[in-house]
XYZ file of C-alpha atoms in Angstrom:
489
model
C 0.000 0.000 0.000
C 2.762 2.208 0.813
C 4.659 1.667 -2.380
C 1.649 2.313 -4.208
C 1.266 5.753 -2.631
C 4.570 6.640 -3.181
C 4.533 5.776 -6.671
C 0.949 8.333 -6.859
C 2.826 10.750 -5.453
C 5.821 10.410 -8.105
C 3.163 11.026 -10.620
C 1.948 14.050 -9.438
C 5.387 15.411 -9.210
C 6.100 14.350 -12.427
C 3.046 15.630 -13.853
C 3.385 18.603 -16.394
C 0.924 21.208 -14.874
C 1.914 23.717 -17.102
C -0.429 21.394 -19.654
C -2.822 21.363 -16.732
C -3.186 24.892 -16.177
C -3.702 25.054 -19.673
C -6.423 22.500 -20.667
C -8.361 24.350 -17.493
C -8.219 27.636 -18.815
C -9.359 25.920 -22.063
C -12.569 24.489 -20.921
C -13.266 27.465 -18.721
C -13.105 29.471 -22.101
C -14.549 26.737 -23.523
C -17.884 26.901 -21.383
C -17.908 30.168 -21.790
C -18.405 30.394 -25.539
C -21.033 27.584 -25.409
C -22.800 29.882 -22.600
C -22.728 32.550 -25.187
C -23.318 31.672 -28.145
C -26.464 29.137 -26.564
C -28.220 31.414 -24.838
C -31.336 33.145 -25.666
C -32.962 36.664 -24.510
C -35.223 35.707 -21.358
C -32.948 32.740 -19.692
C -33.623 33.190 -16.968
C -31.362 30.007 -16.154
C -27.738 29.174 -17.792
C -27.041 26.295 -15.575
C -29.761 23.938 -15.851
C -29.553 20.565 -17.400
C -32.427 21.719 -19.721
C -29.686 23.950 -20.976
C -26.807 23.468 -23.794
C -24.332 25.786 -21.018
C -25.758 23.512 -18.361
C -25.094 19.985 -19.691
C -21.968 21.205 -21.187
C -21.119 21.867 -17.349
C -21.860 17.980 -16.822
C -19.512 16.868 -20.001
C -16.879 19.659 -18.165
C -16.862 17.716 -14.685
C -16.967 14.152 -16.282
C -13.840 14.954 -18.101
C -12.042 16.003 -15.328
C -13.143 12.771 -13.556
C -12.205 10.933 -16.863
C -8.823 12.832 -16.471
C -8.153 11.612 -12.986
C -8.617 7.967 -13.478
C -6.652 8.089 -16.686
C -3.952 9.891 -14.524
C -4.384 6.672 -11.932
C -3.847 4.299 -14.383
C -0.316 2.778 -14.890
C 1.215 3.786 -18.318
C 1.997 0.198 -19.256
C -1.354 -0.500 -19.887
C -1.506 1.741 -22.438
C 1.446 -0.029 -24.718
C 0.082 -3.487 -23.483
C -3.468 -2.718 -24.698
C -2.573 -0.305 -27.445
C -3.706 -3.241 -30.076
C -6.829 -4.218 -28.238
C -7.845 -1.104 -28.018
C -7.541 -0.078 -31.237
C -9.707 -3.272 -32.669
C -12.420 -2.186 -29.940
C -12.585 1.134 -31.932
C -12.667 -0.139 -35.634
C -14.990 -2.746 -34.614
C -17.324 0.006 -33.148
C -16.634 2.374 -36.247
C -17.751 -1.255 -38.569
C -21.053 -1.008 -36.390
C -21.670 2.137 -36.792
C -22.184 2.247 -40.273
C -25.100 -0.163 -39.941
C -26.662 1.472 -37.345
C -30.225 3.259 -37.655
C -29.890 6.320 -36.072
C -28.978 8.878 -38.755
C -28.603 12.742 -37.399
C -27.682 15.156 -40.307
C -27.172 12.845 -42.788
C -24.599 11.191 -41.020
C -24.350 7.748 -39.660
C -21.775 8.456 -37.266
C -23.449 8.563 -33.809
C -24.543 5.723 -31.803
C -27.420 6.522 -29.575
C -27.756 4.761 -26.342
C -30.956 5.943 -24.678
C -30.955 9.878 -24.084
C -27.027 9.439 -24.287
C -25.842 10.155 -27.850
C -22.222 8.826 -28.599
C -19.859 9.580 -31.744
C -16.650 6.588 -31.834
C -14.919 8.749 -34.597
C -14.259 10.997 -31.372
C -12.697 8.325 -29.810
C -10.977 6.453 -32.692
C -8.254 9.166 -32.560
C -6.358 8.640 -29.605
C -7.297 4.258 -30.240
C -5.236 5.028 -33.687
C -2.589 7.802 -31.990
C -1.757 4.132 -29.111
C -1.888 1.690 -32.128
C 0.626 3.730 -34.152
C 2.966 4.540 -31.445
C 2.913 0.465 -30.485
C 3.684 -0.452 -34.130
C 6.163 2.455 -34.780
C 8.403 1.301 -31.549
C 8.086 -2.320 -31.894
C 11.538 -3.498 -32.379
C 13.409 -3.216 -35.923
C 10.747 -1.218 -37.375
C 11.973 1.547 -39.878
C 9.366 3.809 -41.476
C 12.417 3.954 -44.501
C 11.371 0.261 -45.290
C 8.340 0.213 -47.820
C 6.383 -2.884 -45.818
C 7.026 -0.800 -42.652
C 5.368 1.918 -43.748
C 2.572 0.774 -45.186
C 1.974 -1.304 -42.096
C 1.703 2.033 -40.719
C -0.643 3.726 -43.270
C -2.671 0.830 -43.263
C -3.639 1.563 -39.161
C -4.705 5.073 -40.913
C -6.494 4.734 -43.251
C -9.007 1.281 -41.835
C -10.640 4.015 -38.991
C -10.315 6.698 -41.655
C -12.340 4.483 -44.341
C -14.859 3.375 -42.001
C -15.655 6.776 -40.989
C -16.015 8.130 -44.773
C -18.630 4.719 -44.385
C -20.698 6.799 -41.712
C -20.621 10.068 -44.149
C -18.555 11.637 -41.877
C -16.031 12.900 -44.239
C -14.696 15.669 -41.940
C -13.922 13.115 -39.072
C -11.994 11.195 -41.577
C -9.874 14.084 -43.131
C -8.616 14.226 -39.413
C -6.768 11.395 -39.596
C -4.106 13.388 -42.728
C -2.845 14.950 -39.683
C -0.739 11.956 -38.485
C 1.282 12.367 -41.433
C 2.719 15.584 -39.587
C 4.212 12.699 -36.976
C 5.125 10.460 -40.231
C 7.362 13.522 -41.008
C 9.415 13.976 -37.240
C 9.241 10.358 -37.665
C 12.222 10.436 -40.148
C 9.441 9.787 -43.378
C 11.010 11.116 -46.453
C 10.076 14.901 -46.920
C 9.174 14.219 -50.674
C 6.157 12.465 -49.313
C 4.822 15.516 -47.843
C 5.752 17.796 -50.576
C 3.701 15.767 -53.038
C 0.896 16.205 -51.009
C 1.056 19.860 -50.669
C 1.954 20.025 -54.259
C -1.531 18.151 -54.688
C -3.318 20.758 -53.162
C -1.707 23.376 -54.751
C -2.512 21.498 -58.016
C -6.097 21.754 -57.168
C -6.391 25.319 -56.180
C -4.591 27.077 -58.924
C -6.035 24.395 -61.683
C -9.947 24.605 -59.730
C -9.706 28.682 -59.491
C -7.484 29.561 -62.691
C -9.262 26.911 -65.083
C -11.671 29.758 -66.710
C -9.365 32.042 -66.830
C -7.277 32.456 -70.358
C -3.737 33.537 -71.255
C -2.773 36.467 -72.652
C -5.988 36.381 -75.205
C -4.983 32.885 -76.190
C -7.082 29.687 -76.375
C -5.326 28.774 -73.503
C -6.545 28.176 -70.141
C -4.639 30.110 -66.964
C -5.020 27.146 -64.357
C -4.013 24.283 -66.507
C -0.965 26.045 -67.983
C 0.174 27.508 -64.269
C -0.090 23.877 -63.345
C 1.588 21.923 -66.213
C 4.614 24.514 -65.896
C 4.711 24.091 -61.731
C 4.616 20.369 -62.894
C 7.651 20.732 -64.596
C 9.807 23.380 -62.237
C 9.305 20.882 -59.278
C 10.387 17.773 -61.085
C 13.357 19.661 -61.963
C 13.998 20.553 -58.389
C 13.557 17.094 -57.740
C 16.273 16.127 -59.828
C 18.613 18.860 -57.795
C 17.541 17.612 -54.408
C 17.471 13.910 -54.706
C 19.924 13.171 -57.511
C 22.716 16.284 -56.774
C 22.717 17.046 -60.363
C 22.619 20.554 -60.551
C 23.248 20.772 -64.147
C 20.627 18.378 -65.351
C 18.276 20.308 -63.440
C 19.241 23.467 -64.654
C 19.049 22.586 -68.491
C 15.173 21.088 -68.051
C 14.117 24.273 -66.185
C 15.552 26.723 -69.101
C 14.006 23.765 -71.659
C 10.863 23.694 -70.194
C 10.562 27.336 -69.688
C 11.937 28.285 -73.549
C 9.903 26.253 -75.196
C 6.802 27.005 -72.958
C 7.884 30.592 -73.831
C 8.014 30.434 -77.274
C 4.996 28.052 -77.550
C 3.298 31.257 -76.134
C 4.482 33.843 -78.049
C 3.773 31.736 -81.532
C -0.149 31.269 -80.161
C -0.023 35.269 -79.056
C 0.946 36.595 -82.552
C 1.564 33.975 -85.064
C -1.561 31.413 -84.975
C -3.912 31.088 -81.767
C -3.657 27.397 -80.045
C -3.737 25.920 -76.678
C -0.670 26.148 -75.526
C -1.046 23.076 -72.960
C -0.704 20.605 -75.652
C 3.030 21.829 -76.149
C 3.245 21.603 -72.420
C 1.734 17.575 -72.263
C 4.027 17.071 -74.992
C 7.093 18.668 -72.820
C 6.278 16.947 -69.752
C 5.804 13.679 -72.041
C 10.146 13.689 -72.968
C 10.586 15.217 -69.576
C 9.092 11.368 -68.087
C 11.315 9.427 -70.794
C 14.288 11.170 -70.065
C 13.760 10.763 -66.591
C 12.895 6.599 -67.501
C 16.245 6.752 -69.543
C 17.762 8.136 -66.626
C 16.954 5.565 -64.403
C 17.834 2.743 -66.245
C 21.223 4.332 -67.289
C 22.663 5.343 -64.186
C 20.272 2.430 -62.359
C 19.327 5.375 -59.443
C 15.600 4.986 -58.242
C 15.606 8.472 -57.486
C 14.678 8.977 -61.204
C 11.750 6.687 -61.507
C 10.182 8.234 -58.044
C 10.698 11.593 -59.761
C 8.519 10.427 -63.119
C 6.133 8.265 -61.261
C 5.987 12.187 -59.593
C 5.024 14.137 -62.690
C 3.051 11.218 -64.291
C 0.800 11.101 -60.182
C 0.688 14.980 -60.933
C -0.822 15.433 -64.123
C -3.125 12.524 -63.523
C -4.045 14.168 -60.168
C -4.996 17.419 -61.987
C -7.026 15.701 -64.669
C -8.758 13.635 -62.543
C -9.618 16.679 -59.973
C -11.552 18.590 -62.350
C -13.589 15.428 -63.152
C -13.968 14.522 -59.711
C -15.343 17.609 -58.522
C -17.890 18.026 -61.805
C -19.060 14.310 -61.972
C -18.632 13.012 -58.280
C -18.867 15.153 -55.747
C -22.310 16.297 -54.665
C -23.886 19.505 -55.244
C -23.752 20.290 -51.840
C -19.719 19.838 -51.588
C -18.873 21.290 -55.265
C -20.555 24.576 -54.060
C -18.493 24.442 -50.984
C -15.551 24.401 -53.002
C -16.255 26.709 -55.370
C -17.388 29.362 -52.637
C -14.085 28.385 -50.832
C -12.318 29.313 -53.917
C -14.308 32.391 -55.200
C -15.791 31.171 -57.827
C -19.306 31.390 -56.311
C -21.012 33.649 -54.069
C -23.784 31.733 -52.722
C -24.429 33.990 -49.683
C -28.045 32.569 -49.044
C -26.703 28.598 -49.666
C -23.512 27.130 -49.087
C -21.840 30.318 -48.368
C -24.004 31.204 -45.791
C -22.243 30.082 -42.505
C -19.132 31.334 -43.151
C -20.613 34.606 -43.985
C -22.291 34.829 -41.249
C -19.558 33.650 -39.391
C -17.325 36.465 -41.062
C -20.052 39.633 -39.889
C -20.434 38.620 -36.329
C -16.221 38.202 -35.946
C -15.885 41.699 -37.410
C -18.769 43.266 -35.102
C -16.998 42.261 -32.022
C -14.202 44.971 -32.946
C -11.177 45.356 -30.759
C -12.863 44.041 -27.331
C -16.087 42.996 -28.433
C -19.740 43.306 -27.289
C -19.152 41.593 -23.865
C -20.702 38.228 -22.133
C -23.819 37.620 -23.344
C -24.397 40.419 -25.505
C -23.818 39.177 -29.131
C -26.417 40.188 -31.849
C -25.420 37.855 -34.136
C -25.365 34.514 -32.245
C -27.721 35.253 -29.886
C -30.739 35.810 -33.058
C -28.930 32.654 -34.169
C -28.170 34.411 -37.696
C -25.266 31.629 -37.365
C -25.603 28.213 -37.963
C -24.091 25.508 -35.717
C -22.474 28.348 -33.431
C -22.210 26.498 -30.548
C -20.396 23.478 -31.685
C -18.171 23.951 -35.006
C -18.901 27.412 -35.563
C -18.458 28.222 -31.822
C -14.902 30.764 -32.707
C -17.047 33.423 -34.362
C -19.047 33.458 -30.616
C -15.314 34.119 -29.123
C -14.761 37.114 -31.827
C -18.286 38.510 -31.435
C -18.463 38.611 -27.466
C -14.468 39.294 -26.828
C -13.402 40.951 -29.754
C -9.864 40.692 -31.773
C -8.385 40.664 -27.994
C -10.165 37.759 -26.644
C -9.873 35.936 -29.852
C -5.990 36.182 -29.858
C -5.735 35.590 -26.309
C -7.398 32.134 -27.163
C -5.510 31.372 -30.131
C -2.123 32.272 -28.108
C -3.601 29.380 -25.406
C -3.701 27.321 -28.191
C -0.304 27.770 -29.122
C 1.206 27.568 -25.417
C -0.516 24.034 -25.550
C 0.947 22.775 -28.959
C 4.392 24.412 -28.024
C 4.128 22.468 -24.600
C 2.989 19.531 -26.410
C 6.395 19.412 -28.555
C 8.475 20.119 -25.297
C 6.980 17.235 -23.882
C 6.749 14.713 -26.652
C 10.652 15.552 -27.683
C 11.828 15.048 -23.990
C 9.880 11.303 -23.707
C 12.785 8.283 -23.264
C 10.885 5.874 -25.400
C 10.037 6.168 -29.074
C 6.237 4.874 -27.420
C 5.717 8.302 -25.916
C 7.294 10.273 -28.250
C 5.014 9.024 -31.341
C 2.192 9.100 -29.128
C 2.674 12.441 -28.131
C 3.387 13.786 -32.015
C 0.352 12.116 -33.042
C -1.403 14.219 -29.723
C 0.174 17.285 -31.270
C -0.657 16.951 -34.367
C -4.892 15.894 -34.230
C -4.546 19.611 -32.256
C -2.900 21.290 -34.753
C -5.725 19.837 -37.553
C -8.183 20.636 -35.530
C -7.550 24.400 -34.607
C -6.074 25.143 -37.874
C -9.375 23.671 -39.998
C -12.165 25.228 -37.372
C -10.469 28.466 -37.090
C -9.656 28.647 -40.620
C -13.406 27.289 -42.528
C -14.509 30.133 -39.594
C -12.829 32.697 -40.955
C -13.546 31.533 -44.672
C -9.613 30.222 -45.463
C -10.569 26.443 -45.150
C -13.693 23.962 -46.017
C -16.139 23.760 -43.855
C -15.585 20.250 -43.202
C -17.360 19.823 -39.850
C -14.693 19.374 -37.208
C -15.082 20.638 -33.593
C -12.546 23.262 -31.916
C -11.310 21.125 -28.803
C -12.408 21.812 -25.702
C -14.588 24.972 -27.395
C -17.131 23.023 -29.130
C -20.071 21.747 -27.034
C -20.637 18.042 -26.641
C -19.587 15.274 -24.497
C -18.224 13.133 -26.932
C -15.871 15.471 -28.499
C -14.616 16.822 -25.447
C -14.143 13.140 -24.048
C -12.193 12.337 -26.691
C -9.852 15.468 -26.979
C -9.337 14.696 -22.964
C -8.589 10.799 -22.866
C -6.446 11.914 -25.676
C -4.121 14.004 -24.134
C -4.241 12.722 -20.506
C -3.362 9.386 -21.776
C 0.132 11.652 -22.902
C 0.202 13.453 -19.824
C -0.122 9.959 -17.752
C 2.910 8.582 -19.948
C 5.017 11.685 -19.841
C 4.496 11.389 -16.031
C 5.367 7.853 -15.855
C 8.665 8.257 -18.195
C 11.349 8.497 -15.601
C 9.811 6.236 -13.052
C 11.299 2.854 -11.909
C 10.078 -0.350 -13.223
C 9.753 -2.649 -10.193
């Protein structure tokens, strides 16, 4: 009994309460918005249970009681159970799907009685243990192919599943674990491509309708092709040192790209992005030649590169024409400014955009938002709940909660990069980086820079499962940072 108390108290000293202090101040900020931007002229009541403030009070206190035990628990479990775990959560994600219940058109909640669960919520930190158990097993090395795949494959099950329950914004959550890929020592060319992606899609998406220079030719697909073409090149300098290779396809690609454009501008008018499939055609053979002459791989990642980028593009504009829905092409095209759409799909985030700018410098005070409380704001108390925080508190309250945010992921990297085992430390990245997603997507699709995708702001957003989740989450880390120094008896 004695050495049991002892080792609680080496816990407690151990424990970071700098991370304490700060998930506190969150949920008191947290409960604060959701008292704001639920209540309605004439309560006369914010803390009853008939309330959204009220029961978010309830989800407050059984998180801190969740906290405790978590805290209580010894750390090994976590790495012992790490597998079991995990197949509880994909086997509850599986049974989800079938289940009856559907609330918004998604299939994602599993109601038991007046108690309304979501797993996705809880499939995070089940996939963050299950990593972190696979990624310090013994001999693994994310450099070897089966390794890594092994790894993506523990991604993308939950993440599949998920898309299963419509719940596409749950599943885009899991990209984030890439971020830990990355400190993990995965190759950096990895994450460029899928930046590159995304910068394929913009600039094609927006630019597409656009022409050149009063030719046949359209802006997006020719900014695209050419970007197409500068990266491989870079590719070549990065990966296979030769400078001079790279070099002579850059001023290739540009001079004939140049004169291509100049010939269509005064000679005869053509598209110039055939010229450009045609130079991006050699630039794949010589880069095929390449490989099999000097016998490098390096050269046939960098083609299978520009071949997966132009088939990306070409495929993007068909995918968001032919696939998507109405509902999420509109999105997109109000995200990128091709639509308006004020009374439809651009409505939230317009919304959204008046009552942040009406809360000024220090905003309208507690309580005392126009805007949220005549409800002119969809879903403001869950994943629109940030514009409540710039409405009532202004520019200054907003910051101060985004500067919270960013004393918790700094402490999060101080703590993951100090663990002794490659357990914690994975765990912990994979902690860091569902945060980062998460504030960066809700703040942003707030603000109009992202999607809305439908993903809460932790510890802001009302409901119990979401702020379960975010909590077993990173008191799970703060139970195994504690325990990292302690002796194994």
């Amino acid at each position: 009994m004695a050495q049991a108390t002892d080792r609680q108290h080496s816990i407690f000293r151990n424990l970071d309460w700098w991370t304490i202090g700060i998930y506190l101040a969150l949920l008191v900020f947290g409960w604060i918005s959701v008292c704001g931007a639920s209540y309605t002229y004439g309560d006369t009541d914010i803390f009853t249970l008939d309330s959204r403030s009220g029961m978010q009070i309830v989800w407050i206190g059984t998180s801190l009681v969740l906290g405790f035990v978590l805290l209580m628990l010894d750390d090994r479990y976590f790495d012992t159970f790490a597998y079991v775990i995990y197949g509880v959560l994909v086997l509850l994600l599986f049974v989800t799907i079938f289940n009856p219940h559907e609330i918004k058109g998604s299939r994602s909640w599993l109601v038991l009685g007046p108690m309304r669960l979501q797993p996705a919520e809880f499939a995070k930190f089940a996939t963050a243990l299950a990593l972190a158990k696979l990624m310090s097993t013994y001999g693994y090395n994310i450099h070897q192919w089966k390794h890594f795949a092994a790894a993506l494959g523990v991604v993308l099950l939950p993440m599949l599943l998920i898309v299963g329950q419509k719940e596409t914004g749950s599943a885009l959550v899991y990209l984030s674990f890439f971020l830990m890929f990355y400190r993990e020592g995965m190759p950096g060319s990895i994450l460029f491509t899928g930046v590159a992606m995304v910068v394929y899609f913009v600039v094609g998406i927006k630019y597409e309708p656009d022409l050149l220079w009063e030719t046949p030719t359209s802006l997006g697909k020719f900014v695209v092709l050419l970007l197409v073409q500068l990266f491989t090149s870079g590719m070549i300098y990065l990966y296979c040192h030769e400078k001079g290779k790279a070099l002579g396809m850059s001023l290739f690609c540009l001079g004939v790209t140049l004169l291509a454009l100049l010939f269509a501008k005064f000679v005869i008018p053509f598209d110039v992005v055939w010229v450009q499939l045609v130079i991006s055609f050699l630039v794949i053979v010589y880069l095929l030649f390449q490989s099999l002459a000097t016998r490098l791989s390096n050269y046939l990642l960098i083609a299978l590169f520009a071949v997966g980028s132009i088939v990306f593009f070409y495929s993007a504009d068909y995918v968001l024409n032919d696939v998507m829905k109405p509902h999420q092409r509109v999105r997109i095209n109000v995200l990128l400014g091709l639509e308006e759409d004020l009374a439809g799909a651009g409505y939230n985030v317009h919304q959204s955009e008046i009552a942040i700018g009406s809360g000024g410098l220090r905003g309208k005070g507690f309580l005392n938002g126009t805007q949220t409380k005549l409800k002119f704001v969809p879903e403001q108390d869950t994943d629109f709940i940030f514009c409540t925080v710039g409405e009532e508190e202004g520019f200054l309250g907003s910051a101060g909660v985004l500067l919270l945010f960013l004393a918790l992921v700094l402490r999060l990297i101080h703590l993951a990069e100090r663990q002794t085992f490659k357990f914690g430390r994975v765990y912990g990245y994979c902690v860091l980086s569902i945060f980062l997603f998460h504030l960066f997507i809700n703040v942003g699709m707030v603000l109009g820079l992202t999607p809305v995708i439908g993903i809460p702001l932790p510890f802001f957003s009302y409901g119990g499962s979401s702020l379960w989740g975010f909590t077993i989450l990173l008191f799970i880390f703060m139970r195994i940072d504690a325990g990292r120094n302690l002796v194994r008896t």
